[in-house]
Coordinates of C-alpha atoms and ligand atoms in Angstrom, one line a residue:
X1 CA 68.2 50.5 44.4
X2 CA 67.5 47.2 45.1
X3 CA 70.7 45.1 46.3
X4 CA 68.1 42.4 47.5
X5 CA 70.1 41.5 51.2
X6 CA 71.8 42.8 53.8
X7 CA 74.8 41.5 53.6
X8 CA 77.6 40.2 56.5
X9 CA 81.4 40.3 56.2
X10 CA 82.8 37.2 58.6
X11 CA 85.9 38.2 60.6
X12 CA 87.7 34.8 61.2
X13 CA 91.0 35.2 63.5
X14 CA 93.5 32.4 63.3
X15 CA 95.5 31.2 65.6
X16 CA 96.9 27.6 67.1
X17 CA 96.2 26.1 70.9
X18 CA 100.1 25.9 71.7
X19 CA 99.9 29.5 73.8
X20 CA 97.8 27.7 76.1
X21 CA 94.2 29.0 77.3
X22 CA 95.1 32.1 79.0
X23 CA 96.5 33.4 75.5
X24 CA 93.5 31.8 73.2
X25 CA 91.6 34.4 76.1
X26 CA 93.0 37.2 75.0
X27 CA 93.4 36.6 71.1
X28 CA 89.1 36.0 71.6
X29 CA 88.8 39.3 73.5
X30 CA 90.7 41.4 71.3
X31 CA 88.8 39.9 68.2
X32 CA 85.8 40.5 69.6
X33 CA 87.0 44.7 69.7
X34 CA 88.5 45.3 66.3
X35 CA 85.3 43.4 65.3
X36 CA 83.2 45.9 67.8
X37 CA 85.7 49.1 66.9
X38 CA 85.3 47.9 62.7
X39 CA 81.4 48.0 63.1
X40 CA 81.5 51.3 65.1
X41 CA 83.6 53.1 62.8
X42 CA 80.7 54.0 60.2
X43 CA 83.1 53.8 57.5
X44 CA 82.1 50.5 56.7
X45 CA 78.8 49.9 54.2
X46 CA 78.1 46.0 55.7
X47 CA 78.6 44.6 59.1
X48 CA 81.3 42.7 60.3
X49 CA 80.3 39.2 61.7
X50 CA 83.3 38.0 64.7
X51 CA 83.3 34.3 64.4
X52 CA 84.8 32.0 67.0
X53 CA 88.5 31.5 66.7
X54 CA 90.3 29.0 64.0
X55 CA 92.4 26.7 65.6
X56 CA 92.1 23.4 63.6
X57 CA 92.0 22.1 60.1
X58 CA 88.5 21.2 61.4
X59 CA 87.0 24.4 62.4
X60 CA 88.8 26.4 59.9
X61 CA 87.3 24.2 57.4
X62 CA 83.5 24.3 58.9
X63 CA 83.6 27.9 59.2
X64 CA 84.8 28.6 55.6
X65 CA 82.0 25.9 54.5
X66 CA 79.5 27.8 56.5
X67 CA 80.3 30.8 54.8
X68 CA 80.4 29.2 51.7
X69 CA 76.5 28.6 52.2
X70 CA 75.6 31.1 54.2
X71 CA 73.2 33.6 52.1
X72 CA 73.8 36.7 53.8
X73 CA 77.7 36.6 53.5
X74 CA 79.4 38.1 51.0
X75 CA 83.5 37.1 52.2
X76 CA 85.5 36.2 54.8
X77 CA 88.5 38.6 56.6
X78 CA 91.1 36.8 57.8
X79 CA 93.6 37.5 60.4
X80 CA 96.5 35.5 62.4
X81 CA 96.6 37.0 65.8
X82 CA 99.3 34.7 66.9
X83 CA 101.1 32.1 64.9
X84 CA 98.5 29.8 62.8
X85 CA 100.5 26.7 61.1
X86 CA 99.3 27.5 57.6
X87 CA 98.7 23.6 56.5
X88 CA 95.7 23.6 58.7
X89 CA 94.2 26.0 56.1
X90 CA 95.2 24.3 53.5
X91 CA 91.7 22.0 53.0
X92 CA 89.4 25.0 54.4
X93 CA 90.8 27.6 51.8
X94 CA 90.2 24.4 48.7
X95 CA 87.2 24.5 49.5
X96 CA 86.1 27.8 50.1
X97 CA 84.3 30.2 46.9
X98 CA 83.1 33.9 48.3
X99 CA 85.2 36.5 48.3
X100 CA 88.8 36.8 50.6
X101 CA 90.3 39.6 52.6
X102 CA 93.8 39.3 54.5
X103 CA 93.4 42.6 56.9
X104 CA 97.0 42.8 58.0
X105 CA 96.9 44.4 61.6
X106 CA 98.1 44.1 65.0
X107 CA 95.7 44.8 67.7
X108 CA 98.2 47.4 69.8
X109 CA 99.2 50.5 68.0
X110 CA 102.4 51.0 69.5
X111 CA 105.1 48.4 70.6
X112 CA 104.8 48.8 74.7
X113 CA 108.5 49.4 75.3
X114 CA 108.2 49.5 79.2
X115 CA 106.1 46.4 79.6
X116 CA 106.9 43.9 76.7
X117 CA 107.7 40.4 77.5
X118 CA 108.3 37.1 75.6
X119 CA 104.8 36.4 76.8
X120 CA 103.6 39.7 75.1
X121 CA 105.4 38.8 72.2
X122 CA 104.3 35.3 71.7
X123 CA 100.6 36.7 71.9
X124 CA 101.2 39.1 69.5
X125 CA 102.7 37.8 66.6
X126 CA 100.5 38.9 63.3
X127 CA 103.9 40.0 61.6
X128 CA 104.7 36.2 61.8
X129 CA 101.6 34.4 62.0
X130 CA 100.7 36.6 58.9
X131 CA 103.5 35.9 57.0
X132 CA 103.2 31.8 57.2
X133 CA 99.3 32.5 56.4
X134 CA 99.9 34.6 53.5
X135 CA 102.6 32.1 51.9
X136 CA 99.8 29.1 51.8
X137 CA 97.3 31.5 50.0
X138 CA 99.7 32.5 47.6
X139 CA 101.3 29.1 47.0
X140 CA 98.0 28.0 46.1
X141 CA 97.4 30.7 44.1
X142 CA 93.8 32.3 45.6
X143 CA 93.4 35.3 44.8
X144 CA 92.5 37.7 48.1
X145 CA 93.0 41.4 49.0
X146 CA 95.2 42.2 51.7
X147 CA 94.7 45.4 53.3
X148 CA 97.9 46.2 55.6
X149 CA 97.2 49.0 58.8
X150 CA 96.5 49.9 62.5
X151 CA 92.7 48.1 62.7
X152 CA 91.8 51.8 63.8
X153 CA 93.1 54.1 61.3
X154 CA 90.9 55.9 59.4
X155 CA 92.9 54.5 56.1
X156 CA 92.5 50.7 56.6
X157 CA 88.8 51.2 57.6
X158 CA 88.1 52.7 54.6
X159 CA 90.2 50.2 52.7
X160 CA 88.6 47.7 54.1
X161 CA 84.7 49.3 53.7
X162 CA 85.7 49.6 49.3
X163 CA 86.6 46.0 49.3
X164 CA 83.3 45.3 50.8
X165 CA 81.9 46.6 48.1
X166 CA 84.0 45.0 45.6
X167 CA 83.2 41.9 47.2
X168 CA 79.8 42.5 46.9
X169 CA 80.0 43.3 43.0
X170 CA 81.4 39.5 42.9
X171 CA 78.8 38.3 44.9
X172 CA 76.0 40.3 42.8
X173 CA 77.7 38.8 39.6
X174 CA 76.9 35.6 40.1
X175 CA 73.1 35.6 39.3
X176 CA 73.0 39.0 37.5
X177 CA 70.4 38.6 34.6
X178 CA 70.4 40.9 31.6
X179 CA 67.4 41.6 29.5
X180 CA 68.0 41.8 25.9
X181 CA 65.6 43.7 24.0
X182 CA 67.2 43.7 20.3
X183 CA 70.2 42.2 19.6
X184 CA 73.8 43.6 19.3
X185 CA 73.8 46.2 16.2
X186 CA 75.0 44.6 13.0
X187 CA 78.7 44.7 12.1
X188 CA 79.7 46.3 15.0
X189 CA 82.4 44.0 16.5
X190 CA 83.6 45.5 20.3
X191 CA 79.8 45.3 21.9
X192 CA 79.5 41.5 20.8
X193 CA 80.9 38.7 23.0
X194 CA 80.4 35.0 23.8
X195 CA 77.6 35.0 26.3
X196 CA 78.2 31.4 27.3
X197 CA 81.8 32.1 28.0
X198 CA 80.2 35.4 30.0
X199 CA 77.7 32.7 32.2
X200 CA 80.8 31.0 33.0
X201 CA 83.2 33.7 33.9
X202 CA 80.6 36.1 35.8
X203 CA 77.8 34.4 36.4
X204 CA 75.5 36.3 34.0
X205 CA 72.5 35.2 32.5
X206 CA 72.2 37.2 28.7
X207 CA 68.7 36.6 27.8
X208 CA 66.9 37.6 24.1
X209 CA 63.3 38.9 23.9
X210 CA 61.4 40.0 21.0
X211 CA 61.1 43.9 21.5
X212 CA 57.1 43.4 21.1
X213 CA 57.2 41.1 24.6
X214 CA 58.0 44.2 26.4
X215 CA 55.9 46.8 23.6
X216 CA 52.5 44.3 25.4
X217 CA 53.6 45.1 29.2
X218 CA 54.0 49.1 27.8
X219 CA 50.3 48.6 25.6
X220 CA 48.9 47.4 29.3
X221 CA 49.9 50.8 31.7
X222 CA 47.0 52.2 32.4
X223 CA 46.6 55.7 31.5
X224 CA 45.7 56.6 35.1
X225 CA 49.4 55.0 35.6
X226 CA 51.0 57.1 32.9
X227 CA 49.3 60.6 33.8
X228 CA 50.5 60.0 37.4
X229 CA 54.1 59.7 36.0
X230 CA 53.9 62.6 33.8
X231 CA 52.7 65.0 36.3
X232 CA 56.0 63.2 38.7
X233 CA 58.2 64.2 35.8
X234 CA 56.3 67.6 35.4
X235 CA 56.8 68.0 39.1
X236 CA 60.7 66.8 38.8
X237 CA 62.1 68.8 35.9
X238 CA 62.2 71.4 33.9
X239 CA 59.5 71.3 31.0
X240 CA 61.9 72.9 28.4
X241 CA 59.1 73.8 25.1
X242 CA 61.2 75.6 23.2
X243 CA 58.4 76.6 21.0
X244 CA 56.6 73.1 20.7
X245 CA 53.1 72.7 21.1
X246 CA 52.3 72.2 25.4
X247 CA 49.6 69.2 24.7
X248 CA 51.2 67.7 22.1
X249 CA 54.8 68.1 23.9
X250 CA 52.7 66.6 27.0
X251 CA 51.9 63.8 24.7
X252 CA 55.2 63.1 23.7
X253 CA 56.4 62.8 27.1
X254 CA 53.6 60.3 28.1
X255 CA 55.0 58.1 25.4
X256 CA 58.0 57.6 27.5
X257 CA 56.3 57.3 30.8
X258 CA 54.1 54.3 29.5
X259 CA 57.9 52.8 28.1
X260 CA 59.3 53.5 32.0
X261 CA 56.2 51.0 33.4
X262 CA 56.1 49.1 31.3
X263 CA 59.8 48.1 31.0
X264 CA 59.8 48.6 34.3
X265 CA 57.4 45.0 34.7
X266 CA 58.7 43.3 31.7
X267 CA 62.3 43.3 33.7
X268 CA 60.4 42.9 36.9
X269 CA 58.6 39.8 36.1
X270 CA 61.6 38.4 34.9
X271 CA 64.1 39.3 37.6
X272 CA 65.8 41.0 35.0
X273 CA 68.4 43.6 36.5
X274 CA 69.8 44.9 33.1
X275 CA 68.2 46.0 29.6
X276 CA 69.6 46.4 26.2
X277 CA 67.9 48.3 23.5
X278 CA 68.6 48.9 20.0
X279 CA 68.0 51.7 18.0
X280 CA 67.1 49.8 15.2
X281 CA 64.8 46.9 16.2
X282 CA 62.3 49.3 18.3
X283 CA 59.1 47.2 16.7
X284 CA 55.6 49.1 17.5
X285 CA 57.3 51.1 19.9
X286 CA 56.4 55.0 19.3
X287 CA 59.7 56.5 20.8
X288 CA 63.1 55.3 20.8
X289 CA 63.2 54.4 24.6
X290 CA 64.5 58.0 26.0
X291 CA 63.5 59.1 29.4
X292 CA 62.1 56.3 29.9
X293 CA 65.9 54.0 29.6
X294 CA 67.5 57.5 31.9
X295 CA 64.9 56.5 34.6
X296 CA 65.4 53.1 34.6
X297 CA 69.0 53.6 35.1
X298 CA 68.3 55.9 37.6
X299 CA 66.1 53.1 40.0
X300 CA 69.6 50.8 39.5
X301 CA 69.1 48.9 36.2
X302 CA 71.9 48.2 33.9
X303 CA 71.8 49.8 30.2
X304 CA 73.7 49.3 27.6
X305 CA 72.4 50.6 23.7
X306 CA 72.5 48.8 20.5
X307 CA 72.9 45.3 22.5
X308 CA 75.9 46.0 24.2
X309 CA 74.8 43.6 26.9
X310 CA 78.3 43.5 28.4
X311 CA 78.7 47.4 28.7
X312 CA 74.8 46.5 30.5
X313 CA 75.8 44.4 33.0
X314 CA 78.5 46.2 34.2
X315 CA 76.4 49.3 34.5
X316 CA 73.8 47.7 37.0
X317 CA 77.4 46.1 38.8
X318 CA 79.1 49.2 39.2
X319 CA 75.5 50.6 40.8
X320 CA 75.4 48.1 42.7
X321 CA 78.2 48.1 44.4
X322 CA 77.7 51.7 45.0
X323 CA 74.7 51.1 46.2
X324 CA 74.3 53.1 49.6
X325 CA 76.7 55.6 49.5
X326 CA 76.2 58.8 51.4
X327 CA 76.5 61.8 48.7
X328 CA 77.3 59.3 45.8
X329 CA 78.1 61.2 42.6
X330 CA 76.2 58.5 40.3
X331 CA 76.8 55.6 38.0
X332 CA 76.0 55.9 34.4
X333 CA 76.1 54.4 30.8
X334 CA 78.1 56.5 28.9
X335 CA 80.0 56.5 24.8
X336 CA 82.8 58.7 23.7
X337 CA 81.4 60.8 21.3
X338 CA 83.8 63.7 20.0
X339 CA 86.5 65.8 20.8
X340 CA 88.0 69.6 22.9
X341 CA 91.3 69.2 21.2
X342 CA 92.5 72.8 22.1
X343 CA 95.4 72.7 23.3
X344 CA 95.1 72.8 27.5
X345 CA 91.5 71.9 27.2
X346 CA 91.9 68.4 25.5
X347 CA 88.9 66.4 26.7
X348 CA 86.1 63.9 25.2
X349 CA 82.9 64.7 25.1
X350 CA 80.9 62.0 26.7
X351 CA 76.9 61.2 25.9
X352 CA 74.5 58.9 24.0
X353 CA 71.6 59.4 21.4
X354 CA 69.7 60.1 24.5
X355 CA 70.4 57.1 26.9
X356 CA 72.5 59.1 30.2
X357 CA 71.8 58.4 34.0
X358 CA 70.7 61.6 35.5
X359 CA 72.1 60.2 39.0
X360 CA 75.6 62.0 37.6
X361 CA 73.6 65.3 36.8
X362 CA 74.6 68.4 38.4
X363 CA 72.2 71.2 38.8
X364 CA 68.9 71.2 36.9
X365 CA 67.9 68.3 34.6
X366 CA 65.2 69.4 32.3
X367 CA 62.8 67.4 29.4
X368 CA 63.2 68.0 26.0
X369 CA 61.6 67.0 22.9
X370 CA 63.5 66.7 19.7
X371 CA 63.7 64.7 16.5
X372 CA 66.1 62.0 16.4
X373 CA 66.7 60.3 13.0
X374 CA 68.1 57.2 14.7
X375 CA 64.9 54.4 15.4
X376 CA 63.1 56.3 12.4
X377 CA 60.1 57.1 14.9
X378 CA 58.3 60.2 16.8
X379 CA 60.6 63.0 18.1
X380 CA 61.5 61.1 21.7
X381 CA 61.5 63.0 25.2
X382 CA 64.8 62.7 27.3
X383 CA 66.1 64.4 30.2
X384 CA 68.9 67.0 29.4
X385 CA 71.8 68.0 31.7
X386 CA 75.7 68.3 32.5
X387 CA 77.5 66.1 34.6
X388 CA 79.2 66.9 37.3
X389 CA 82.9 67.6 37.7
X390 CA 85.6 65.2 40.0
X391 CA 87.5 62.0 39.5
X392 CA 86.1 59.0 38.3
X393 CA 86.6 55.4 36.2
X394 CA 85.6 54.8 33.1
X395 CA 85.5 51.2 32.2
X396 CA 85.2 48.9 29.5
X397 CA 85.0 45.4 29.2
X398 CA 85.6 43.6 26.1
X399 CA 85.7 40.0 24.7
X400 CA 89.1 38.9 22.9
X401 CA 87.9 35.7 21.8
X402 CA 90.5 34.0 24.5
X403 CA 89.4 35.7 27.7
X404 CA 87.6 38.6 28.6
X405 CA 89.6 42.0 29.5
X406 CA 88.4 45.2 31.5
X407 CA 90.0 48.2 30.8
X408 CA 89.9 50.8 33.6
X409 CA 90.4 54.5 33.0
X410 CA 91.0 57.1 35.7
X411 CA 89.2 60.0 34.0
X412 CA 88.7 63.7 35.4
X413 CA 85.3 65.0 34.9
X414 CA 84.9 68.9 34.2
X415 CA 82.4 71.7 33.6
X416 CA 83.2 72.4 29.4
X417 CA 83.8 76.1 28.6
X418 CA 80.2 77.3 27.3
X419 CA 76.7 75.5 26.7
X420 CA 75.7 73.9 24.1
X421 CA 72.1 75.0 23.5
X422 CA 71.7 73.3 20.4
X423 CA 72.5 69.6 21.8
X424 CA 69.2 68.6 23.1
X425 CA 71.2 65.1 25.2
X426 CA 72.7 64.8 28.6
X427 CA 76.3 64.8 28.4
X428 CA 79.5 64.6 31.0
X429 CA 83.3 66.1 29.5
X430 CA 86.3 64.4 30.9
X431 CA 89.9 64.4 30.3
X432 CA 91.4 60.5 30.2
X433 CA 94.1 60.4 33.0
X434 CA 97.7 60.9 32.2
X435 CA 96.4 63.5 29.4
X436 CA 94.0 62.8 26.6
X437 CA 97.4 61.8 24.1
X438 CA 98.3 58.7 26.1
X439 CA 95.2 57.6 27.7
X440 CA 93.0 57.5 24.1
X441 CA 96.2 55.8 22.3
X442 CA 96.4 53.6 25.5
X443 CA 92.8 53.0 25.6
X444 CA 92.5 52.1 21.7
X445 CA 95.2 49.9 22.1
X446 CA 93.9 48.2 24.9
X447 CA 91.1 47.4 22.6
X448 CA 88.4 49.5 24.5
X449 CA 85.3 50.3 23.3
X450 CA 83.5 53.6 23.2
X451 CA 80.4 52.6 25.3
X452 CA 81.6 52.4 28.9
X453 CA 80.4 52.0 31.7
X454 CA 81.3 55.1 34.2
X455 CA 81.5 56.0 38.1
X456 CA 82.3 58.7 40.0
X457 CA 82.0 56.7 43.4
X458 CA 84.5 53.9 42.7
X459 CA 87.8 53.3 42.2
X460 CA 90.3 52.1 40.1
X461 CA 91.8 50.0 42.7
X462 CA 87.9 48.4 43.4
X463 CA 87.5 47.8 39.5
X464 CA 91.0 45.7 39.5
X465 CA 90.3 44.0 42.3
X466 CA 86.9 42.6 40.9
X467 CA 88.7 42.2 37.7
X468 CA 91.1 39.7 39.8
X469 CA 88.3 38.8 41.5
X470 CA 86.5 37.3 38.6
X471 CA 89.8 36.0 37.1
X472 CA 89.8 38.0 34.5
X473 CA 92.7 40.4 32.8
X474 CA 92.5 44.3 33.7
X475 CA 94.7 46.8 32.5
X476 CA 94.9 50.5 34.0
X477 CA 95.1 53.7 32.5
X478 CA 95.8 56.5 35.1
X479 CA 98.6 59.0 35.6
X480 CA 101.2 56.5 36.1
X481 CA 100.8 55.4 32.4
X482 CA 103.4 55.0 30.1
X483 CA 102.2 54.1 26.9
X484 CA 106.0 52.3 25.8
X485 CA 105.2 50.2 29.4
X486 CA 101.9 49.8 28.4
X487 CA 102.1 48.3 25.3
X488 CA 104.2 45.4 27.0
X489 CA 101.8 45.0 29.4
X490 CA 99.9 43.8 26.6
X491 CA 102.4 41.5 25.2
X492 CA 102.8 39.9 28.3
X493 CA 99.4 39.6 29.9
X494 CA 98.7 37.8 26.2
X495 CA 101.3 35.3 27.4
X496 CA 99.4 34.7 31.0
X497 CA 96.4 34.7 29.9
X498 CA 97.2 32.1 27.0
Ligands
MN501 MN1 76.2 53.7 21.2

């Protein structure tokens, strides 16, 4: 996956010079080691960057500019070791755009009953200094995360390492470009969306191409190229025949891998980082794009199918800001497709014509070749396989016409009762979080649509918080859901949002 930098988290202590040097000393030192301790942890996915300590309206405002322009970081964590008059942050916090994190800790664990003093406590006053800090970034309304903890506890470390990487899915938004190959499919209403509104809001550049821009780059793959990528396949998965012709079957497959380079350069040589397809603008193309869209996926690009551009871009966000993660689970495209309404067993059956990230696979992933009546063309390869089981969030972002509005679903991913051997796609089974009932008739009510863009390695909490983030309205769907609740929710976030 490429992420393109190595990004830097800034740790920016506040404090004021009335403690005298002795004090400033100290709050310096005992930066420096929750900085050092943070960085040590390994629980968090960027390094933490101690800056000098923030005494002025001067240096708090040249340090939040600085970060404001420097490249490599992606947000600023505050903290008020002692008592930081809160107007002096008023210019700096104007001014500043990256992401903001208010880690709410004390340095010592414990209150030292034998030894504590008034100089003690004056030295150690986040519970104050914290308080007046976090009353001038709410009065101005900024929105940050505060993450409240012992710097050392396992909890707050990994707290703080998931709003990293929310933080970085706001940084990553802001030049994310999507690659339309086909526009959105005709009549269908919850894929479309203003795109200018979109470039705005996140930061995304939509893009149109004609489908035979990108057919030229797949004509050009040299056949040297392709039979390398075919015996890599070959070598990869399991060649499933089932009765088919070897060569021809071989041929079929090459189709795809010359779609996979191809593609692959078109989006390339346009710093694209997403692709939409559509089954029904596929031009000279032999195949529907198959495999070829599962692999892409699988290197980090965004999908989305029949120009869902929107479900696209949130796809190559959410792998993005999983990007890194030891034994991630995977990030996919997904649609609801149909139904397990025993009773007990309720669940939706999740999968696409053939378009599914094998990063969520479990177990063996094999190639088949099958006809498909969508795209009207040759039978198309894909890789087939079952998702695995656990947690995850479904999500869906949609356009109201007023505001955008991401709906995040806590889902719980599981093994269905018996194969299906005569469903030649890749498919995942999950129950919607409290129970299928009230998270489908929360979900439809909501307004979300049936692509989403899914995760097994984030959570709801990190999809929220980049909601906030971007400014945008989120609504969850989890166990706590009560559809009666719910449905206010949506009466009054319609006010706010207004
Ligand atoms: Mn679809």
């Amino acid at each position: 996956m490429e992420t393109g930098k190595q990004y830097q988290f800034w740790f920016c202590t506040g404090s004021q010079d009335l403690y005298g040097d002795e004090c400033l000393r100290k709050v310096a030192e005992h930066s420096a080691k929750i900085v050092e301790g943070l960085n040590a942890s390994g629980r968090l996915p960027f390094q933490v960057v101690l800056k000098p300590t923030l005494i002025s309206q001067a240096s708090i405002r040249k340090t939040l500019n600085e970060a404001n322009a420097d490249e490599l970081c992606a947000g600023v964590i505050t903290w008020m070791h002692t008592f930081s008059p809160a107007k002096m942050w008023i210019l700096g916090l104007q001014e500043y755009k990256k992401p903001l994190c208010h880690l709410h800790t004390q340095f010592n664990k414990a209150l030292p009953y034998d030894t504590i003093d008034m100089d003690f406590m004056n030295e150690n006053q986040s519970a104050h200094g914290d308080r007046e800090y976090g009353h001038i970034v709410s009065r101005m309304g900024i929105e940050r995360k505060i993450i409240v903890g012992y710097w050392e506890d396992e909890k707050v470390q990994c707290q703080l390492g998931d709003w990293m990487r929310t933080a970085i899915g706001v940084m990553e938004s802001s030049h994310l470009r999507v690659c339309r190959l086909g526009d959105n499919m005709n009549n269908v209403a919850v894929t479309e969306g203003d795109k200018v509104e979109a470039q705005i809001r996140f930061g995304w550049e939509i893009d149109h191409f004609n489908i035979n821009d990108a057919i030229a780059y797949v004509n050009e793959v040299s056949k040297g190229d392709v039979d390398a990528l075919v015996e890599e396949y070959y070598s990869s998965y399991r060649i499933l025949l089932e009765g088919r012709d070897e060569k021809a079957f071989k041929e079929a497959v090459a189709v795809q891998a010359a779609i996979e380079l191809g593609f692959e350069k078109f989006l390339k040589d346009g710093d694209y980082h997403a692709v939409v397809t559509h089954f029904g603008m596929l031009g000279g193309l032999k195949q529907l794009p198959g495999l070829a869209i599962q692999r892409l996926m699988q290197k980090g690009y965004g999908f989305g199918a029949e120009g869902d551009w929107k479900t696209a871009a949130m796809v190559r966000l959410m792998k993005i800001m999983t990007s890194g993660i030891k034994d991630a689970k995977g990030t996919s495209f997904l649609e609801d497709y149909t139904y397990h309404l025993v009773p007990g067993q309720e669940g939706i059956l999740q999968a696409h014509m053939l378009e599914v990230c094998p990063t969520i696979a479990e177990g063996e992933i094999s190639i088949k070749v099958n006809p498909l009546t969508m795209g009207n063309r040759e039978d198309p390869a894909r890789l087939v396989f079952t998702a695995k089981e656990g947690p995850g969030v479904a999500t869906s972002l949609i356009d109201l016409g007023n505001r955008f509005r991401l709906i995040v679903n806590a889902v719980d991913c599981k093994k269905v009762e018996k194969p299906m051997p005569k469903l030649p796609v890749a498919t995942a089974f999950w129950t919607p979080r409290p129970d299928l009932e009230v998270g489908a008739a929360a979900w439809i009510l909501a307004g979300g649509a049936h692509h989403t863009a899914f995760s097994y390695d984030l959570s709801v909490e990190q999809m929220t918080d980049w909601a906030d983030a971007m400014g945008i309205e989120s609504v969850v769907i989890d166990e706590r859901t009560d559809l009666r609740d719910f449905k206010n929710e949506l009466r009054w976030n319609s006010v706010y949002y207004r």
